[in-house]
Amino acid sequence: MRTWFNKLHNKKYFYPILAFFIPFFACVGILIGNGVYPFGEYSMLHVDMYHQYCAFFSEFLQKLQNGESLFYTWNLGLGSDYVSLYVYYLASPLNWLLIFWPKTLIIEFMELTILVKIGLSSLGFFLYGREHFSLTGKDGRLHANTAMPLLLCSITYSMCGFVAAYSWDIMWMDCIALFPFIMLGLDRLVKQKKPVLYYVTLALSIWANYYISMMICMFLVIYFAYLFFSTKGGRLGAVIRFAWYSLLAGGTSCVLLLPEYYVLSYSGSQGITFPKNMEWYFGFIEELSRVNAFADVYTGRNYWPNLYSGAFTILLVGLYVLNRRISWREKAPRLLLIAFFFLSFSNNILDFIWHGFHFPDSLPGRQSFLFSFVLLCMAMEVMRKRKGNKIWHLIPVSALILAELIAGSILMDEEITSWYSFVITGLLVVCYAILFLLLFICPKKSVRLYRNVAFFLATAEVIANMAAVGFGVTNRTEYRSKYQDYTALIKRVEEKEREASQTGVAFYRMEDLERKTKNDDSFYGYPSATQFSSLMNINVSHFYQKVGMEGGKNFYCYNGATPLMTSMLSMKYLLSDDTICEGDLWKLVDMEGNAKLYEYQYPLPLGYMISDEVMHQWNASSYEDIQNINELGYLLGSTEELLEEKKISQSVVPGKTNLITMEPGYYYGVYKSCSSDTLTLTKGEQKRTYAKASHRYILDLGYCDMGEEFEVTNNKNEMMEFSIYRLNLNAFVRSYETLTRETMTLTGKTQDCIEGNIEVSTPGYLLLSVTSEPGWKLMVDGKETEYEDFQDTFIGIPLSEGYHEITLFYETPGLKSGALVSGICILLFVLTGCIPYGKLAPLIPFSRKRSEH
């Protein structure tokens, strides 16, 4: 056994294999300890991985396995460009493996890819360090005295503070894994004039996630400046190569970047507002405390970065400054870079620039993995050249660190960095200082022992830190509890709608009354009117808010919809675990397990005619939400208000409002403000919860009998008084009948194309409940036609009297031009980077062969 191990140990691939599998299996062990499925009922779903990514991965799997269009999707809000969604959330090449994956294990696919990326991060750092520090001997192998320190730094990079805090952000982890390979490629580009690795890995990184790659590109410019001044000779060629292959790498991803740019231009992320004044978020001592071991990860909005890079690096960076074998020409740039990072984390202008000229909405310090990388390179340099330090160096360095820890424990807010992290970090620093001392004074035969002890202690620290503060979990069973029931109901609805349609083509939307996320539509697979995405059309959110529905910077939601809006959005079905009051509006039509399916009694198809008056005279920006709805009702033929304000008995105490209705009907409540995230309606034995009530939307109070008493409670003891409105059903029906007089018959529908026909008796506008976006192209009776925007949100098609055939198809804006740029960049790379040895090489000014001449 020992002989076999020694043979394996002597292989070139032994340490790289360890670099990948130690963090991989360490994380597997942590997840087993956390009870993650199949070892328990939990999952890694956390923050946006819970609310967005799982749903988007489910939709991507469905598209791949069903051969559906990758240009557009109806299963995300009112409809969304899919290329931009892919670019922002799904562009990792690993995600294409979903085509072979069962949908019931989509969560496990995400978890596995996260662990693989953590392993690749460690492997990448190891391969970078092996070449960058020239650690291989004449026999081509690594020796334990250099391999183990590098292995430690590699493992630490893969489990640094950034990874502990943001490993759930699966789309960022590709860049963390690729970054060491990019740095290795940059070294080869500058020192060996070999561009392939740099171009390929940088292009892959930008392809996988352009956002984190922006930070990598900023860092590359800074780091290249360091390489430029430290390189002897050939500087002009290095500048040309760096600029050329960096541009080619960026250009290669234009097939994705240009569509993303177009879609972001009408999302809530549009625009750049540079900060007018300089601010400092926190002091240096408090910021320095974020490098502590076992400091809780921070993902809030107060800018605290996650800087943990191993307690051993704190000691080694101090020794780095005093190390006599490391020249100041090498020290000064790295120390200045670390100082620049500290300034960047605490200064608002630098923070704004690092984050792509936007302030992060929570999840601060997204460039902290770059800080950890530099810090670990410095630590590795000290371990390689430890003889450049003297024993006495340990005294001032250790004393300074302990003094900083004491000061930090006094100044730091314990809710950000707890007191025990200071204690543990101090103890670890003392332990490492003692081990470093022993390595100086012990006999040569004992060096290996103490080196191994230091390695295992530091590795145990890094893994324990990851176990303590990384990998938040949620209940997997609860997340998937409705999946089988809901998908069964959704499938039966699809069959029912196809059979009921004269053309075999149907369009409808449905909602989940007790949705777990605002992207349940993508998770379960149905078209809805709700979306949470950084790419959503901001005009829809604005429209929703004007009619009393829930909307924000990166979400819009069906919450707050009144009957007229429900009809106009082509809503037809409602999924619910609870029993809702049946009546004139909703009817129970199906059940599966605990899930119930309700059908709306006043649905509208995808397209319906409105008059010129409605198209141009209704201005949803003129009034408050209720009045806007009533004004629209008047334009649609109603002679009375759709929602009539009613004075009812209200009793308000902190945390609770009691109400008593004076006449039967459907009631709605409006409130001015609310800081409570949840409101609860209790009406007899029935209860209904309103999520995210702080977003302020109209509350659907349901049907109430005369004299019925109910209460609305909040969890922050707020005094809440409501304006109460009652639905005038007759007025609503008159408006609805106006819209149903002339509707479009759907004859064809795919993920990116709609076909239909309509007979028009009075000229007007065919209003489609489809969001107006630049990618839509319209054909009316075979001729390309321009459409108009209805309230800057929906598509309005002007039609004259008579029969018309409508075709609406979607082409992602910028995709073709982006593909052309990408193709040109790939061709240029092949000519300049891959054929320098052929006949073209002498013609290329900065090729390797030409430079040799």
JSON list of N, CA, C and O in Angstrom, two decimals, residues 18-40:
[
{"chain": "A", "resi": 18, "resn": "LEU", "atom": "N", "xyz": [-5.24, 16.38, -6.01]},
{"chain": "A", "resi": 18, "resn": "LEU", "atom": "CA", "xyz": [-5.58, 16.77, -4.63]},
{"chain": "A", "resi": 18, "resn": "LEU", "atom": "C", "xyz": [-6.18, 18.17, -4.59]},
{"chain": "A", "resi": 18, "resn": "LEU", "atom": "O", "xyz": [-7.13, 18.43, -3.84]},
{"chain": "A", "resi": 19, "resn": "ALA", "atom": "N", "xyz": [-5.63, 19.07, -5.41]},
{"chain": "A", "resi": 19, "resn": "ALA", "atom": "CA", "xyz": [-6.13, 20.45, -5.42]},
{"chain": "A", "resi": 19, "resn": "ALA", "atom": "C", "xyz": [-7.60, 20.51, -5.78]},
{"chain": "A", "resi": 19, "resn": "ALA", "atom": "O", "xyz": [-8.35, 21.34, -5.25]},
{"chain": "A", "resi": 20, "resn": "PHE", "atom": "N", "xyz": [-8.02, 19.64, -6.69]},
{"chain": "A", "resi": 20, "resn": "PHE", "atom": "CA", "xyz": [-9.44, 19.63, -7.06]},
{"chain": "A", "resi": 20, "resn": "PHE", "atom": "C", "xyz": [-10.29, 18.91, -6.02]},
{"chain": "A", "resi": 20, "resn": "PHE", "atom": "O", "xyz": [-11.33, 19.42, -5.57]},
{"chain": "A", "resi": 21, "resn": "PHE", "atom": "N", "xyz": [-9.86, 17.73, -5.59]},
{"chain": "A", "resi": 21, "resn": "PHE", "atom": "CA", "xyz": [-10.75, 16.88, -4.80]},
{"chain": "A", "resi": 21, "resn": "PHE", "atom": "C", "xyz": [-10.80, 17.21, -3.32]},
{"chain": "A", "resi": 21, "resn": "PHE", "atom": "O", "xyz": [-11.80, 16.91, -2.66]},
{"chain": "A", "resi": 22, "resn": "ILE", "atom": "N", "xyz": [-9.76, 17.83, -2.76]},
{"chain": "A", "resi": 22, "resn": "ILE", "atom": "CA", "xyz": [-9.83, 18.17, -1.33]},
{"chain": "A", "resi": 22, "resn": "ILE", "atom": "C", "xyz": [-10.97, 19.16, -1.07]},
{"chain": "A", "resi": 22, "resn": "ILE", "atom": "O", "xyz": [-11.83, 18.90, -0.22]},
{"chain": "A", "resi": 23, "resn": "PRO", "atom": "N", "xyz": [-11.03, 20.32, -1.76]},
{"chain": "A", "resi": 23, "resn": "PRO", "atom": "CA", "xyz": [-12.17, 21.21, -1.51]},
{"chain": "A", "resi": 23, "resn": "PRO", "atom": "C", "xyz": [-13.50, 20.61, -1.96]},
{"chain": "A", "resi": 23, "resn": "PRO", "atom": "O", "xyz": [-14.54, 20.85, -1.33]},
{"chain": "A", "resi": 24, "resn": "PHE", "atom": "N", "xyz": [-13.47, 19.83, -3.06]},
{"chain": "A", "resi": 24, "resn": "PHE", "atom": "CA", "xyz": [-14.72, 19.22, -3.55]},
{"chain": "A", "resi": 24, "resn": "PHE", "atom": "C", "xyz": [-15.32, 18.32, -2.48]},
{"chain": "A", "resi": 24, "resn": "PHE", "atom": "O", "xyz": [-16.50, 18.46, -2.11]},
{"chain": "A", "resi": 25, "resn": "PHE", "atom": "N", "xyz": [-14.53, 17.36, -1.97]},
{"chain": "A", "resi": 25, "resn": "PHE", "atom": "CA", "xyz": [-15.07, 16.42, -0.99]},
{"chain": "A", "resi": 25, "resn": "PHE", "atom": "C", "xyz": [-15.26, 17.07, 0.38]},
{"chain": "A", "resi": 25, "resn": "PHE", "atom": "O", "xyz": [-16.12, 16.64, 1.15]},
{"chain": "A", "resi": 26, "resn": "ALA", "atom": "N", "xyz": [-14.47, 18.11, 0.67]},
{"chain": "A", "resi": 26, "resn": "ALA", "atom": "CA", "xyz": [-14.71, 18.84, 1.92]},
{"chain": "A", "resi": 26, "resn": "ALA", "atom": "C", "xyz": [-16.09, 19.49, 1.89]},
{"chain": "A", "resi": 26, "resn": "ALA", "atom": "O", "xyz": [-16.85, 19.44, 2.87]},
{"chain": "A", "resi": 27, "resn": "CYS", "atom": "N", "xyz": [-16.44, 20.06, 0.73]},
{"chain": "A", "resi": 27, "resn": "CYS", "atom": "CA", "xyz": [-17.76, 20.68, 0.60]},
{"chain": "A", "resi": 27, "resn": "CYS", "atom": "C", "xyz": [-18.87, 19.62, 0.61]},
{"chain": "A", "resi": 27, "resn": "CYS", "atom": "O", "xyz": [-19.95, 19.87, 1.16]},
{"chain": "A", "resi": 28, "resn": "VAL", "atom": "N", "xyz": [-18.60, 18.47, 0.00]},
{"chain": "A", "resi": 28, "resn": "VAL", "atom": "CA", "xyz": [-19.57, 17.37, 0.07]},
{"chain": "A", "resi": 28, "resn": "VAL", "atom": "C", "xyz": [-19.81, 16.99, 1.53]},
{"chain": "A", "resi": 28, "resn": "VAL", "atom": "O", "xyz": [-20.97, 16.81, 1.96]},
{"chain": "A", "resi": 29, "resn": "GLY", "atom": "N", "xyz": [-18.74, 16.90, 2.32]},
{"chain": "A", "resi": 29, "resn": "GLY", "atom": "CA", "xyz": [-18.88, 16.58, 3.73]},
{"chain": "A", "resi": 29, "resn": "GLY", "atom": "C", "xyz": [-19.67, 17.63, 4.50]},
{"chain": "A", "resi": 29, "resn": "GLY", "atom": "O", "xyz": [-20.49, 17.30, 5.35]},
{"chain": "A", "resi": 30, "resn": "ILE", "atom": "N", "xyz": [-19.44, 18.90, 4.16]},
{"chain": "A", "resi": 30, "resn": "ILE", "atom": "CA", "xyz": [-20.18, 19.98, 4.82]},
{"chain": "A", "resi": 30, "resn": "ILE", "atom": "C", "xyz": [-21.68, 19.87, 4.50]},
{"chain": "A", "resi": 30, "resn": "ILE", "atom": "O", "xyz": [-22.53, 20.02, 5.39]},
{"chain": "A", "resi": 31, "resn": "LEU", "atom": "N", "xyz": [-21.99, 19.60, 3.24]},
{"chain": "A", "resi": 31, "resn": "LEU", "atom": "CA", "xyz": [-23.39, 19.49, 2.84]},
{"chain": "A", "resi": 31, "resn": "LEU", "atom": "C", "xyz": [-24.06, 18.28, 3.49]},
{"chain": "A", "resi": 31, "resn": "LEU", "atom": "O", "xyz": [-25.23, 18.34, 3.87]},
{"chain": "A", "resi": 32, "resn": "ILE", "atom": "N", "xyz": [-23.32, 17.19, 3.62]},
{"chain": "A", "resi": 32, "resn": "ILE", "atom": "CA", "xyz": [-23.87, 16.02, 4.33]},
{"chain": "A", "resi": 32, "resn": "ILE", "atom": "C", "xyz": [-24.17, 16.40, 5.77]},
{"chain": "A", "resi": 32, "resn": "ILE", "atom": "O", "xyz": [-25.23, 16.07, 6.31]},
{"chain": "A", "resi": 33, "resn": "GLY", "atom": "N", "xyz": [-23.23, 17.13, 6.40]},
{"chain": "A", "resi": 33, "resn": "GLY", "atom": "CA", "xyz": [-23.45, 17.58, 7.77]},
{"chain": "A", "resi": 33, "resn": "GLY", "atom": "C", "xyz": [-24.63, 18.52, 7.90]},
{"chain": "A", "resi": 33, "resn": "GLY", "atom": "O", "xyz": [-25.29, 18.57, 8.94]},
{"chain": "A", "resi": 34, "resn": "ASN", "atom": "N", "xyz": [-24.90, 19.29, 6.83]},
{"chain": "A", "resi": 34, "resn": "ASN", "atom": "CA", "xyz": [-26.04, 20.22, 6.85]},
{"chain": "A", "resi": 34, "resn": "ASN", "atom": "C", "xyz": [-27.36, 19.55, 6.46]},
{"chain": "A", "resi": 34, "resn": "ASN", "atom": "O", "xyz": [-28.39, 20.22, 6.39]},
{"chain": "A", "resi": 35, "resn": "GLY", "atom": "N", "xyz": [-27.31, 18.24, 6.21]},
{"chain": "A", "resi": 35, "resn": "GLY", "atom": "CA", "xyz": [-28.54, 17.51, 5.89]},
{"chain": "A", "resi": 35, "resn": "GLY", "atom": "C", "xyz": [-29.08, 17.79, 4.51]},
{"chain": "A", "resi": 35, "resn": "GLY", "atom": "O", "xyz": [-30.29, 17.72, 4.28]},
{"chain": "A", "resi": 36, "resn": "VAL", "atom": "N", "xyz": [-28.17, 18.07, 3.56]},
{"chain": "A", "resi": 36, "resn": "VAL", "atom": "CA", "xyz": [-28.61, 18.34, 2.19]},
{"chain": "A", "resi": 36, "resn": "VAL", "atom": "C", "xyz": [-28.97, 17.03, 1.50]},
{"chain": "A", "resi": 36, "resn": "VAL", "atom": "O", "xyz": [-28.29, 16.02, 1.64]},
{"chain": "A", "resi": 37, "resn": "TYR", "atom": "N", "xyz": [-30.05, 17.06, 0.74]},
{"chain": "A", "resi": 37, "resn": "TYR", "atom": "CA", "xyz": [-30.56, 15.89, 0.02]},
{"chain": "A", "resi": 37, "resn": "TYR", "atom": "C", "xyz": [-29.45, 15.28, -0.85]},
{"chain": "A", "resi": 37, "resn": "TYR", "atom": "O", "xyz": [-28.70, 16.02, -1.48]},
{"chain": "A", "resi": 38, "resn": "PRO", "atom": "N", "xyz": [-29.26, 13.96, -0.88]},
{"chain": "A", "resi": 38, "resn": "PRO", "atom": "CA", "xyz": [-30.13, 12.90, -0.33]},
{"chain": "A", "resi": 38, "resn": "PRO", "atom": "C", "xyz": [-29.81, 12.48, 1.10]},
{"chain": "A", "resi": 38, "resn": "PRO", "atom": "O", "xyz": [-30.26, 11.43, 1.54]},
{"chain": "A", "resi": 39, "resn": "PHE", "atom": "N", "xyz": [-29.02, 13.30, 1.81]},
{"chain": "A", "resi": 39, "resn": "PHE", "atom": "CA", "xyz": [-28.66, 12.97, 3.18]},
{"chain": "A", "resi": 39, "resn": "PHE", "atom": "C", "xyz": [-29.54, 13.68, 4.20]},
{"chain": "A", "resi": 39, "resn": "PHE", "atom": "O", "xyz": [-29.27, 13.67, 5.39]},
{"chain": "A", "resi": 40, "resn": "GLY", "atom": "N", "xyz": [-30.58, 14.30, 3.71]},
{"chain": "A", "resi": 40, "resn": "GLY", "atom": "CA", "xyz": [-31.53, 15.01, 4.57]},
{"chain": "A", "resi": 40, "resn": "GLY", "atom": "C", "xyz": [-32.56, 15.68, 3.68]},
{"chain": "A", "resi": 40, "resn": "GLY", "atom": "O", "xyz": [-32.64, 15.42, 2.48]}
]
